[in-house]
Every structure is written in structure tokens, then in C-alpha cells.
Amino acid sequence: MKTLPYQPDRSGLAYSVGTTLDRFIKLKQSDFPFASGELSQLLRDIALAAKIVNRETNRAGLANIGGAFGQTNVQGEEQQKLDVIANIRFMRALSKGGEVCAIVSEEEDAVIDLQNSSGKYVVAIDPLDGSSNIDVNISIGTIFSIYRRKSPVGRPIMEEDIMQPGTEQVAAGYVLYGSSTMLVYTTGNGVNGFTYENSLGEFFLSHPGIQAPKRGEIYSINEGLEREWESGVKAYVDLCKDRKYAARYIGSLVADFHRNLLKGGIYIYPATRKNPSGKLRLLYEANALAFIAEQSGGKAIDGNRRIMEIKPNSLHQRTPLLIGSKEMVVEAQSLITNTEKKITEYSH
Ligand code: P6P
């Protein structure tokens, strides 16, 4: 009988494009020593919530769930209805999944204690970042960090479980609700991107082993705040302009970050008069994207320190953020440091 060997994929990639997220998570589970499957289950729980939020986002205009919710969150920001819905969806998925003992959410004043003393993981999440763009149909995103609890399982959660530096993350990622919906995450073994196929209700591997270009020609910063930038940031942005780089700023962190991750570029949200510690939050925005950036060969700093080494001292603390292609972040950092030095010298 004549037969032909089945040759599924000639790409030679460890995991072929088209692998479902569930199967990929299962295949990669062996990357964890003593893997018992809880983290795999937790990643699946996040993906499930992302599918639901994706559906709500796509029909926001039709289902009267766009617009403001009429309350402000702990940040004093007007909550959009989808912010609240996304927060509820992720809370529900994470609490039902049984793997999580505590959640830090941008939408919650305090740590949410799931009263699940067997849960080994803590999740820090921005359920829907960039929500002011919802009503004008611009891409928005979810950002999440996952930590193992430090205190013994079976005991009440402690502050040490929550106030962990980004270097302690066991996983991190984002969901981009854009022209297509993508889930991009890392567990410390590289970065992989999955694209959602609505008709099948599945995420499929579309961007295996994402590597950030070492440099690019895109810079992302809110130029409207130029007069508030420190001089080192201004010097770097002027350098980008001298080099005729493209200014691309959507005002939605996940979308700006994702484009720069794939094409090469730098996103900067510096300290400003209104936000002297920067606008973005350390626990559930900067740390997660910093983990992704570093795992794909990029870099993330607050101007001089590595984002992931900052020891948190409050839930919603903010940080300046320069993140993206390694050589661009290094160059910005050296300009900031040298300009600081000059100012110090001149001021003596
Ligand atoms: P600004 C959205 O509110 C956000 O947190 C990020 O998604 C975005 O990059 C940034 O703030 C935009 O802030 O001050 O430029 O409007």
C-alpha cells in the first residue's frame, strides 16, 4: 500500500502557527519545575475572561455599555461601563478558577482577598487600560502580572504576597482588543502571541517567539506635555526628531507598546507636573509590560532604574516608564543621566 508520511509543518518552529492556546499552555507546562498545572489553569482562566471582555468590547456601541459608568475609581478617573464590566469578568474568572488567593486591580481600592487559602497565585491586573478610547473605537487592552504567594498556603494572605518586585513575576501578559484581538504573554521562557478567531472562540498561536528589534524608528510620547518633561527626556525626543523617526501615540498603552514590540520603537510616559511620579502604575501596568519587553530582548526603566527591580510600597503607586527596543531605551537613559549630571554640575 503506498503511504506518505504526515508532514504537519515545515517551519521548524518548536510550536507551529495555528496551535491553540490551550494546547500550547499544556505543551509548555513542562517548562515549570514541579509543574502541577495550576499556572496553566490560571492562564486559561485569564484567556476565558479575555474572550468574554472581547465580546463585550466588540458590541459596546450596540449594547449601551459604552460611555461613563457615573463613578470614579480609586485613581479618581471616571470609570467607563466597560471598565467595570471587565473588572467583574476577570474577578469572576480568577475566583472561580481556584488558583488565585488575591487580586490587585486598578478598579479596586484595596487588595481583593478571594478567601481561597489554597490559592498559590496573586494576580495584579488592569482589566481595561485606555478605556477613554472605548467610545471612539480605538484599541484598548488588559494588562496582567502573576506572582506566586510568598506566605505559606493555607494561611491568610500577607503584605509580602502583594508588594513583590517585578522580578518575582512568574508570568505576565496583555490582551489587545484591536483590529484583531490578541493575547501576548510570557512565563519567563520567551514571548508568544495568540490571535483570537471569533468564529471558533479560540486563541491560535500567530506570533511564536516574539523578538523585539534592537532599535526602531518610532517614538511614542504625549507631545502635548512637552513643556513638563525633564530636560533629558526632551533631549532624547529632539534626537528622535533629528533622525526623522515617526511619532506614533495612540493614547492606549497596550496598543502603543504592541506596535513598538513588533516594529521596534520606544514608548515614554515621563514624570509631569500633574503626575510627578509618572502616570502609569507599577504593579499592574509597568511590571507586566517590562517582563514582556525584557523577555523579547527589550528594556524597561523608570529613567534610571530597571522597572522590575523597583520594590513596591503602595498598591497603586505610579512610575515613569521608558520601554521598548533595548538600544533606544539605553540611549534615552544615557541622555537623561548625562543631562541630570550637567544640571547638577551647573547648579553648584
Ligand atoms: P495621556 C490610558 O489612560 C493610559 O493609562 C495609557 O493607556 C496611555 O498610554 C496613557 O494613559 C495616555 O495618557 O496623558 O497621554 O492621555
Short mmCIF file of C-alpha atoms and ligand atoms in Angstrom, two decimals:
data_model
loop_
_atom_site.label_atom_id
_atom_site.label_comp_id
_atom_site.label_asym_id
_atom_site.label_seq_id
_atom_site.Cartn_x
_atom_site.Cartn_y
_atom_site.Cartn_z
CA MET A 1 0.00 0.00 0.00
CA LYS A 2 1.53 3.39 -0.92
CA THR A 3 1.66 5.81 2.03
CA LEU A 4 3.07 9.29 2.60
CA PRO A 5 4.45 10.46 5.98
CA TYR A 6 2.28 13.19 7.51
CA GLN A 7 4.38 16.40 7.49
CA PRO A 8 2.32 18.87 9.53
CA ASP A 9 4.65 21.82 9.41
CA ARG A 10 7.94 22.69 7.66
CA SER A 11 8.52 25.91 9.61
CA GLY A 12 10.84 24.09 12.01
CA LEU A 13 9.30 26.19 14.78
CA ALA A 14 9.04 24.44 18.10
CA TYR A 15 5.33 25.20 18.08
CA SER A 16 3.62 25.63 14.76
CA VAL A 17 1.44 28.63 13.99
CA GLY A 18 -2.12 27.50 14.46
CA THR A 19 -1.57 25.72 17.76
CA THR A 20 -4.43 26.62 20.10
CA LEU A 21 -3.61 28.47 23.30
CA ASP A 22 -4.91 25.59 25.42
CA ARG A 23 -2.66 23.10 23.65
CA PHE A 24 0.31 25.49 23.76
CA ILE A 25 -0.09 26.03 27.51
CA LYS A 26 -0.23 22.28 28.04
CA LEU A 27 2.83 21.67 25.83
CA LYS A 28 4.81 24.41 27.64
CA GLN A 29 3.76 23.26 31.08
CA SER A 30 6.86 21.08 31.24
CA ASP A 31 8.90 24.34 31.36
CA PHE A 32 7.93 24.61 35.02
CA PRO A 33 9.78 22.51 37.53
CA PHE A 34 7.30 20.53 39.63
CA ALA A 35 4.56 21.81 37.32
CA SER A 36 1.28 20.81 38.84
CA GLY A 37 -0.87 22.59 36.30
CA GLU A 38 -2.17 25.42 38.48
CA LEU A 39 -0.41 28.14 36.50
CA SER A 40 -1.63 26.54 33.27
CA GLN A 41 -5.18 26.62 34.61
CA LEU A 42 -4.76 30.24 35.71
CA LEU A 43 -3.62 31.24 32.21
CA ARG A 44 -6.67 29.50 30.78
CA ASP A 45 -8.92 31.39 33.24
CA ILE A 46 -7.44 34.69 32.04
CA ALA A 47 -7.96 33.69 28.41
CA LEU A 48 -11.61 32.84 29.14
CA ALA A 49 -12.24 36.24 30.72
CA ALA A 50 -10.47 37.87 27.77
CA LYS A 51 -12.85 36.13 25.35
CA ILE A 52 -15.83 37.48 27.28
CA VAL A 53 -14.43 41.01 27.51
CA ASN A 54 -13.62 40.82 23.80
CA ARG A 55 -17.28 40.08 23.08
CA GLU A 56 -18.46 42.95 25.32
CA THR A 57 -15.93 45.34 23.75
CA ASN A 58 -16.94 44.46 20.22
CA ARG A 59 -20.60 45.24 20.87
CA ALA A 60 -20.14 48.15 23.31
CA GLY A 61 -21.80 50.65 21.00
CA LEU A 62 -24.80 48.39 20.39
CA ALA A 63 -25.40 47.14 23.90
CA ASN A 64 -25.37 50.54 25.61
CA ILE A 65 -22.29 49.54 27.58
CA GLY A 66 -20.11 52.26 26.15
CA GLY A 67 -19.76 55.55 27.92
CA ALA A 68 -19.24 56.52 31.51
CA PHE A 69 -20.44 54.49 34.46
CA GLY A 70 -21.05 57.55 36.55
CA GLN A 71 -18.48 56.75 39.24
CA THR A 72 -14.75 57.36 39.62
CA ASN A 73 -12.20 54.70 40.56
CA VAL A 74 -9.51 54.83 43.20
CA GLN A 75 -7.40 56.81 40.74
CA GLY A 76 -10.05 59.49 40.59
CA GLU A 77 -10.61 58.55 36.95
CA GLU A 78 -14.15 58.41 35.59
CA GLN A 79 -14.99 54.71 35.25
CA GLN A 80 -16.32 53.67 31.86
CA LYS A 81 -19.02 50.99 31.90
CA LEU A 82 -16.67 48.55 30.16
CA ASP A 83 -14.03 49.16 32.86
CA VAL A 84 -16.49 47.91 35.44
CA ILE A 85 -17.69 45.01 33.29
CA ALA A 86 -14.12 43.92 32.51
CA ASN A 87 -13.19 44.10 36.19
CA ILE A 88 -16.17 41.93 37.14
CA ARG A 89 -15.41 39.40 34.38
CA PHE A 90 -11.75 38.97 35.34
CA MET A 91 -12.57 38.84 39.07
CA ARG A 92 -15.17 36.15 38.45
CA ALA A 93 -12.91 34.05 36.18
CA LEU A 94 -9.98 34.27 38.61
CA SER A 95 -12.04 33.49 41.69
CA LYS A 96 -13.86 30.56 40.05
CA GLY A 97 -10.61 29.12 38.69
CA GLY A 98 -9.49 28.36 42.26
CA GLU A 99 -5.77 29.06 41.68
CA VAL A 100 -5.70 32.67 42.98
CA CYS A 101 -5.66 33.88 46.59
CA ALA A 102 -5.59 37.66 45.99
CA ILE A 103 -6.13 40.21 43.23
CA VAL A 104 -4.82 43.77 42.86
CA SER A 105 -6.97 45.62 40.34
CA GLU A 106 -6.81 49.16 39.04
CA GLU A 107 -10.56 49.31 39.63
CA GLU A 108 -10.40 48.26 43.30
CA ASP A 109 -9.26 50.50 46.18
CA ALA A 110 -7.87 47.59 48.22
CA VAL A 111 -6.46 44.10 47.64
CA ILE A 112 -9.30 41.66 46.87
CA ASP A 113 -8.86 38.68 49.20
CA LEU A 114 -10.56 35.73 47.50
CA GLN A 115 -10.61 33.87 50.85
CA ASN A 116 -9.04 30.95 48.98
CA SER A 117 -6.22 29.91 51.27
CA SER A 118 -5.20 27.09 48.92
CA GLY A 119 -4.64 29.55 46.07
CA LYS A 120 -0.93 29.79 45.28
CA TYR A 121 -1.06 32.84 43.00
CA VAL A 122 -1.58 36.59 43.22
CA VAL A 123 -2.76 38.49 40.11
CA ALA A 124 -2.23 42.22 39.53
CA ILE A 125 -4.44 43.45 36.70
CA ASP A 126 -5.59 46.48 34.78
CA PRO A 127 -8.82 44.98 33.43
CA LEU A 128 -9.25 47.57 30.70
CA ASP A 129 -6.48 50.08 30.03
CA GLY A 130 -7.09 53.02 27.73
CA SER A 131 -10.81 52.91 28.40
CA SER A 132 -11.26 56.56 27.43
CA ASN A 133 -10.79 55.28 23.87
CA ILE A 134 -13.75 52.92 24.06
CA ASP A 135 -16.33 55.37 22.73
CA VAL A 136 -14.19 56.33 19.76
CA ASN A 137 -13.42 52.74 18.76
CA ILE A 138 -9.68 52.88 19.36
CA SER A 139 -7.85 49.75 20.55
CA ILE A 140 -7.82 49.09 24.31
CA GLY A 141 -6.21 46.41 26.42
CA THR A 142 -5.98 44.27 29.53
CA ILE A 143 -2.62 44.02 31.34
CA PHE A 144 -1.81 41.35 33.95
CA SER A 145 1.02 40.13 36.18
CA ILE A 146 1.08 36.80 38.02
CA TYR A 147 3.10 36.14 41.21
CA ARG A 148 3.37 33.14 43.50
CA ARG A 149 2.31 33.97 47.04
CA LYS A 150 5.26 34.19 49.48
CA SER A 151 3.41 33.34 52.68
CA PRO A 152 2.51 29.69 53.40
CA VAL A 153 -0.51 28.29 51.57
CA GLY A 154 -3.38 27.69 53.94
CA ARG A 155 -2.73 30.93 55.85
CA PRO A 156 -4.26 34.41 55.36
CA ILE A 157 -2.58 36.50 52.65
CA MET A 158 0.15 38.86 53.82
CA GLU A 159 1.53 42.14 52.52
CA GLU A 160 4.66 40.26 51.36
CA ASP A 161 2.42 38.36 48.90
CA ILE A 162 1.33 41.62 47.28
CA MET A 163 4.31 44.00 47.47
CA GLN A 164 6.64 41.95 45.26
CA PRO A 165 9.07 43.50 42.74
CA GLY A 166 8.53 42.69 39.07
CA THR A 167 11.47 40.30 39.10
CA GLU A 168 9.24 37.92 41.11
CA GLN A 169 6.62 37.61 38.33
CA VAL A 170 6.05 34.02 37.19
CA ALA A 171 4.01 35.19 34.20
CA ALA A 172 2.71 38.40 32.64
CA GLY A 173 0.91 39.50 29.53
CA TYR A 174 -1.67 41.63 27.85
CA VAL A 175 -4.77 41.32 25.71
CA LEU A 176 -5.13 43.82 22.85
CA TYR A 177 -8.73 44.39 21.74
CA GLY A 178 -7.89 45.87 18.36
CA SER A 179 -8.49 45.21 14.66
CA SER A 180 -7.97 41.67 15.84
CA THR A 181 -7.85 40.54 19.45
CA MET A 182 -4.51 39.19 20.61
CA LEU A 183 -3.22 37.62 23.81
CA VAL A 184 0.54 38.04 24.30
CA TYR A 185 2.21 36.50 27.35
CA THR A 186 5.42 35.19 28.85
CA THR A 187 6.17 32.72 31.63
CA GLY A 188 9.85 33.63 31.59
CA ASN A 189 10.68 31.46 28.59
CA GLY A 190 10.18 33.93 25.75
CA VAL A 191 7.12 35.77 24.46
CA ASN A 192 4.34 34.27 22.33
CA GLY A 193 1.35 35.93 20.69
CA PHE A 194 -2.05 34.39 20.03
CA THR A 195 -4.76 35.77 17.76
CA TYR A 196 -8.43 35.21 18.56
CA GLU A 197 -10.61 33.55 15.95
CA ASN A 198 -14.13 34.76 16.80
CA SER A 199 -15.90 32.12 14.70
CA LEU A 200 -14.19 29.33 16.66
CA GLY A 201 -13.90 31.06 20.03
CA GLU A 202 -10.23 30.11 20.22
CA PHE A 203 -6.86 31.85 20.50
CA PHE A 204 -4.37 30.45 17.96
CA LEU A 205 -0.58 30.85 18.05
CA SER A 206 0.17 33.55 15.47
CA HIS A 207 3.41 35.17 16.75
CA PRO A 208 5.72 32.45 18.16
CA GLY A 209 8.91 33.60 19.90
CA ILE A 210 8.47 37.39 19.56
CA GLN A 211 11.83 39.21 19.44
CA ALA A 212 11.80 42.99 19.83
CA PRO A 213 14.01 44.73 17.21
CA LYS A 214 17.09 46.13 19.00
CA ARG A 215 16.17 49.56 17.69
CA GLY A 216 13.40 51.10 15.63
CA GLU A 217 12.30 54.43 14.17
CA ILE A 218 9.13 55.02 16.18
CA TYR A 219 8.81 57.05 19.36
CA SER A 220 5.59 57.23 21.39
CA ILE A 221 5.05 60.08 23.86
CA ASN A 222 2.32 62.68 24.50
CA GLU A 223 3.93 65.72 22.87
CA GLY A 224 1.23 67.92 24.38
CA LEU A 225 3.07 67.62 27.70
CA GLU A 226 6.46 68.60 26.24
CA ARG A 227 6.77 71.70 28.44
CA GLU A 228 6.56 69.45 31.53
CA TRP A 229 9.29 66.98 30.52
CA GLU A 230 12.61 66.84 32.30
CA SER A 231 15.45 68.02 30.06
CA GLY A 232 16.89 64.54 29.44
CA VAL A 233 13.57 63.34 28.01
CA LYS A 234 13.37 66.47 25.84
CA ALA A 235 16.92 65.88 24.62
CA TYR A 236 16.05 62.31 23.62
CA VAL A 237 12.82 63.29 21.82
CA ASP A 238 14.75 66.02 19.95
CA LEU A 239 17.24 63.34 18.89
CA CYS A 240 14.33 61.23 17.55
CA LYS A 241 13.13 64.25 15.57
CA ASP A 242 16.63 64.98 14.23
CA ARG A 243 16.67 61.39 12.99
CA LYS A 244 13.20 61.88 11.47
CA TYR A 245 11.69 58.99 13.44
CA ALA A 246 7.91 58.55 13.21
CA ALA A 247 5.84 59.91 16.11
CA ARG A 248 3.13 57.33 16.87
CA TYR A 249 0.97 57.80 20.01
CA ILE A 250 -2.49 56.25 20.25
CA GLY A 251 -3.07 57.14 23.90
CA SER A 252 -3.65 53.45 24.63
CA LEU A 253 -0.59 51.91 26.29
CA VAL A 254 -1.16 48.32 25.17
CA ALA A 255 -1.66 49.33 21.52
CA ASP A 256 1.40 51.63 21.51
CA PHE A 257 3.51 49.02 23.30
CA HIS A 258 2.42 46.17 21.00
CA ARG A 259 3.18 48.10 17.78
CA ASN A 260 6.63 49.07 19.10
CA LEU A 261 7.29 45.49 20.25
CA LEU A 262 6.74 44.15 16.74
CA LYS A 263 8.19 47.02 14.68
CA GLY A 264 10.83 48.42 17.04
CA GLY A 265 10.34 51.65 18.96
CA ILE A 266 10.18 53.32 22.35
CA TYR A 267 7.20 54.37 24.50
CA ILE A 268 7.81 57.07 27.08
CA TYR A 269 5.48 58.31 29.82
CA PRO A 270 7.74 60.56 31.94
CA ALA A 271 7.11 62.40 35.18
CA THR A 272 4.98 65.50 34.60
CA ARG A 273 3.66 68.32 36.81
CA LYS A 274 0.27 66.56 37.01
CA ASN A 275 1.91 63.18 37.63
CA PRO A 276 5.28 63.84 39.30
CA SER A 277 5.81 60.06 39.70
CA GLY A 278 4.60 59.35 36.19
CA LYS A 279 1.05 58.31 35.25
CA LEU A 280 1.37 54.57 34.75
CA ARG A 281 1.07 52.11 37.60
CA LEU A 282 3.89 49.86 38.68
CA LEU A 283 2.01 46.78 39.89
CA TYR A 284 -0.44 46.18 37.05
CA GLU A 285 0.91 48.09 34.06
CA ALA A 286 4.66 48.77 34.06
CA ASN A 287 5.84 45.48 35.60
CA ALA A 288 3.85 43.25 33.26
CA LEU A 289 4.98 45.07 30.10
CA ALA A 290 8.54 45.25 31.45
CA PHE A 291 8.58 41.44 31.79
CA ILE A 292 7.32 41.08 28.21
CA ALA A 293 9.83 43.69 26.98
CA GLU A 294 12.82 42.01 28.67
CA GLN A 295 11.76 38.51 27.62
CA SER A 296 11.66 39.68 23.99
CA GLY A 297 15.10 41.34 24.22
CA GLY A 298 13.88 44.86 25.03
CA LYS A 299 14.29 47.04 28.13
CA ALA A 300 12.10 48.91 30.62
CA ILE A 301 13.28 51.61 33.04
CA ASP A 302 11.84 54.47 35.08
CA GLY A 303 14.54 56.81 33.76
CA ASN A 304 17.41 55.18 35.57
CA ARG A 305 16.24 52.06 37.45
CA ARG A 306 15.13 48.77 35.89
CA ILE A 307 11.32 48.77 36.32
CA MET A 308 11.29 45.16 37.54
CA GLU A 309 13.68 45.92 40.39
CA ILE A 310 11.52 48.66 41.93
CA LYS A 311 10.28 47.49 45.35
CA PRO A 312 6.59 48.45 45.56
CA ASN A 313 5.45 50.35 48.64
CA SER A 314 1.83 51.01 47.72
CA LEU A 315 -0.81 49.22 45.62
CA HIS A 316 -1.45 51.95 43.07
CA GLN A 317 1.94 53.59 43.01
CA ARG A 318 2.90 55.19 39.74
CA THR A 319 6.21 55.20 37.90
CA PRO A 320 7.74 56.99 34.95
CA LEU A 321 8.15 54.46 32.10
CA LEU A 322 10.55 54.22 29.18
CA ILE A 323 10.04 50.87 27.45
CA GLY A 324 10.75 49.16 24.13
CA SER A 325 13.74 48.45 21.89
CA LYS A 326 16.83 47.97 24.02
CA GLU A 327 19.23 50.32 22.21
CA MET A 328 16.64 53.12 22.18
CA VAL A 329 15.93 52.81 25.90
CA VAL A 330 19.67 52.69 26.68
CA GLU A 331 20.23 55.84 24.60
CA ALA A 332 17.36 57.66 26.31
CA GLN A 333 18.69 56.57 29.71
CA SER A 334 22.19 57.90 28.98
CA LEU A 335 20.80 61.25 27.82
CA ILE A 336 18.68 61.54 30.95
CA THR A 337 21.60 60.61 33.21
CA ASN A 338 24.11 62.91 31.47
CA THR A 339 21.68 65.85 31.37
CA GLU A 340 20.96 65.34 35.08
CA LYS A 341 24.72 65.36 35.73
CA LYS A 342 25.22 68.59 33.75
CA ILE A 343 22.40 70.32 35.64
CA THR A 344 23.89 69.20 38.95
CA GLU A 345 27.37 70.45 37.94
CA TYR A 346 26.00 73.80 36.73
CA SER A 347 23.88 74.24 39.83
CA HIS A 348 26.98 74.10 42.09
P1 P6P B 1 -2.24 60.75 28.30
C1 P6P B 1 -4.67 55.45 29.34
O1 P6P B 1 -5.36 56.24 30.28
C2 P6P B 1 -3.22 55.40 29.80
O2 P6P B 1 -3.15 54.83 31.05
C3 P6P B 1 -2.40 54.61 28.78
O3 P6P B 1 -3.12 53.59 28.18
C4 P6P B 1 -1.99 55.67 27.78
O4 P6P B 1 -0.76 55.37 27.13
C5 P6P B 1 -1.85 56.92 28.66
O5 P6P B 1 -2.68 56.71 29.80
C6 P6P B 1 -2.33 58.16 27.93
O6 P6P B 1 -2.16 59.23 28.84
O7 P6P B 1 -1.89 61.60 29.49
O8 P6P B 1 -1.19 60.86 27.20
O9 P6P B 1 -3.64 60.92 27.78
#
